[in-house]
mmCIF file of C-alpha atoms in Angstrom:
data_model
loop_
_atom_site.group_PDB
_atom_site.id
_atom_site.type_symbol
_atom_site.label_atom_id
_atom_site.label_comp_id
_atom_site.label_asym_id
_atom_site.label_seq_id
_atom_site.Cartn_x
_atom_site.Cartn_y
_atom_site.Cartn_z
ATOM 1 C CA MET A 111 0.035 -0.018 -0.029
ATOM 2 C CA LYS A 112 2.993 2.425 0.724
ATOM 3 C CA ASN A 113 4.362 1.762 -2.681
ATOM 4 C CA PHE A 114 0.979 2.442 -4.289
ATOM 5 C CA ILE A 115 0.662 5.858 -2.442
ATOM 6 C CA LEU A 116 4.144 6.856 -3.246
ATOM 7 C CA SER A 117 3.767 5.827 -6.854
ATOM 8 C CA ALA A 118 0.568 7.754 -7.047
ATOM 9 C CA ALA A 119 1.949 10.878 -5.409
ATOM 10 C CA LEU A 120 5.028 10.692 -7.934
ATOM 11 C CA LEU A 121 2.760 10.413 -10.750
ATOM 12 C CA VAL A 122 0.746 13.352 -9.832
ATOM 13 C CA PHE A 123 3.842 15.630 -9.218
ATOM 14 C CA ALA A 124 5.227 14.536 -12.547
ATOM 15 C CA GLY A 125 1.787 15.357 -14.192
ATOM 16 C CA VAL A 126 1.627 18.734 -12.712
ATOM 17 C CA SER A 127 5.251 19.673 -13.564
ATOM 18 C CA THR A 128 4.535 18.646 -17.225
ATOM 19 C CA VAL A 129 1.541 20.839 -17.210
ATOM 20 C CA ASN A 130 3.591 23.953 -15.932
ATOM 21 C CA ALA A 131 6.403 23.400 -18.176
ATOM 22 C CA ASN A 132 4.011 23.307 -21.382
ATOM 23 C CA GLU A 133 2.051 26.358 -20.202
ATOM 24 C CA ILE A 134 2.319 29.040 -23.066
ATOM 25 C CA LYS A 135 2.549 32.381 -21.711
ATOM 26 C CA SER A 136 0.847 35.348 -23.420
ATOM 27 C CA PRO A 137 3.195 36.670 -26.144
ATOM 28 C CA VAL A 138 4.823 40.001 -25.406
ATOM 29 C CA ALA A 139 4.506 42.863 -27.806
ATOM 30 C CA ILE A 140 7.855 44.483 -28.603
ATOM 31 C CA ILE A 141 7.255 48.231 -29.754
ATOM 32 C CA ALA A 142 10.242 49.953 -31.323
ATOM 33 C CA GLN A 143 9.782 53.755 -31.462
ATOM 34 C CA GLN A 144 11.646 55.262 -34.350
ATOM 35 C CA ASP A 145 13.294 58.667 -33.524
ATOM 36 C CA SER A 146 12.207 61.117 -36.298
ATOM 37 C CA SER A 147 15.007 63.203 -35.878
ATOM 38 C CA ALA A 148 18.380 63.434 -37.696
ATOM 39 C CA LYS A 149 21.403 64.451 -35.641
ATOM 40 C CA VAL A 150 24.414 65.905 -37.542
ATOM 41 C CA PRO A 151 27.759 66.860 -35.780
ATOM 42 C CA VAL A 152 28.671 70.616 -36.307
ATOM 43 C CA LYS A 153 32.025 72.060 -35.454
ATOM 44 C CA LEU A 154 31.657 74.847 -32.788
ATOM 45 C CA GLU A 155 33.351 77.378 -35.036
ATOM 46 C CA GLU A 156 30.949 76.651 -37.783
ATOM 47 C CA LEU A 157 27.939 77.444 -35.655
ATOM 48 C CA PRO A 158 25.965 80.423 -37.140
ATOM 49 C CA GLN A 159 26.725 83.940 -35.784
ATOM 50 C CA PRO A 160 23.553 84.349 -33.717
ATOM 51 C CA VAL A 161 24.051 80.857 -31.978
ATOM 52 C CA GLN A 162 27.789 81.704 -31.006
ATOM 53 C CA THR A 163 26.387 85.198 -29.721
ATOM 54 C CA THR A 164 24.001 83.298 -27.547
ATOM 55 C CA LEU A 165 26.511 81.154 -26.092
ATOM 56 C CA LYS A 166 28.721 84.037 -25.104
ATOM 57 C CA ALA A 167 25.790 85.774 -23.552
ATOM 58 C CA ASP A 168 26.003 86.498 -19.666
ATOM 59 C CA ALA A 169 23.613 83.764 -18.842
ATOM 60 C CA TYR A 170 25.797 81.184 -20.523
ATOM 61 C CA LYS A 171 29.442 82.685 -20.203
ATOM 62 C CA ASP A 172 30.609 80.087 -17.466
ATOM 63 C CA TRP A 173 29.527 77.325 -19.618
ATOM 64 C CA VAL A 174 32.003 75.890 -22.007
ATOM 65 C CA PRO A 175 30.626 74.497 -25.267
ATOM 66 C CA THR A 176 31.940 70.881 -25.904
ATOM 67 C CA THR A 177 30.078 69.671 -29.000
ATOM 68 C CA ALA A 178 27.293 70.677 -31.329
ATOM 69 C CA PHE A 179 24.687 69.046 -33.379
ATOM 70 C CA LEU A 180 22.298 70.378 -35.946
ATOM 71 C CA ILE A 181 18.935 68.482 -35.236
ATOM 72 C CA THR A 182 16.415 68.165 -37.945
ATOM 73 C CA ASN A 183 12.879 67.144 -36.758
ATOM 74 C CA ALA A 184 10.486 64.933 -38.932
ATOM 75 C CA ASP A 185 8.501 68.373 -39.563
ATOM 76 C CA LYS A 186 11.681 69.752 -40.981
ATOM 77 C CA SER A 187 12.035 72.185 -38.249
ATOM 78 C CA THR A 188 15.794 72.571 -37.220
ATOM 79 C CA TYR A 189 17.858 73.658 -34.090
ATOM 80 C CA TYR A 190 21.267 73.353 -32.604
ATOM 81 C CA GLN A 191 21.960 71.103 -29.664
ATOM 82 C CA VAL A 192 25.047 72.454 -27.953
ATOM 83 C CA ASP A 193 26.585 70.178 -25.102
ATOM 84 C CA VAL A 194 27.975 72.479 -22.492
ATOM 85 C CA LYS A 195 30.202 71.924 -19.418
ATOM 86 C CA LYS A 196 30.828 73.989 -16.189
ATOM 87 C CA GLY A 197 33.174 72.129 -13.666
ATOM 88 C CA ASN A 198 31.736 68.821 -13.259
ATOM 89 C CA GLU A 199 28.279 69.719 -14.493
ATOM 90 C CA VAL A 200 27.254 68.807 -17.985
ATOM 91 C CA ALA A 201 24.161 69.839 -19.870
ATOM 92 C CA PHE A 202 22.956 70.870 -23.304
ATOM 93 C CA LEU A 203 21.269 73.873 -24.815
ATOM 94 C CA LYS A 204 18.800 73.714 -27.662
ATOM 95 C CA VAL A 205 19.324 77.020 -29.611
ATOM 96 C CA GLY A 206 17.257 78.103 -32.806
ATOM 97 C CA GLN A 207 19.156 79.297 -35.859
ATOM 98 C CA ASP A 208 18.204 82.947 -35.015
ATOM 99 C CA GLY A 209 20.048 82.446 -31.509
ATOM 100 C CA THR A 210 17.051 82.019 -29.427
ATOM 101 C CA VAL A 211 17.234 79.282 -26.728
ATOM 102 C CA ILE A 212 14.318 76.728 -27.091
ATOM 103 C CA GLN A 213 12.942 75.298 -23.767
#
């Protein structure tokens, strides 16, 4: 009788394990969002004069420009992203071609 109960318990355990192993999980949807903007590197000395003037203004004079990019959005609007550094702080500015800072 002991062998029968032990065999039955083992059979039940094996059956439950098989059912759980074959259980199909619901599929996971992977959504990739495409960046609709183009980012082109620009040399700092090749930035338009209004952008250079903005970077030299009192509000940004303590920040040192490190790199710049021309960003073109899907709607064909453009602006310059200028990476700046002050001590250990790192930030970036979005500046329009006319020199206005975009928030």
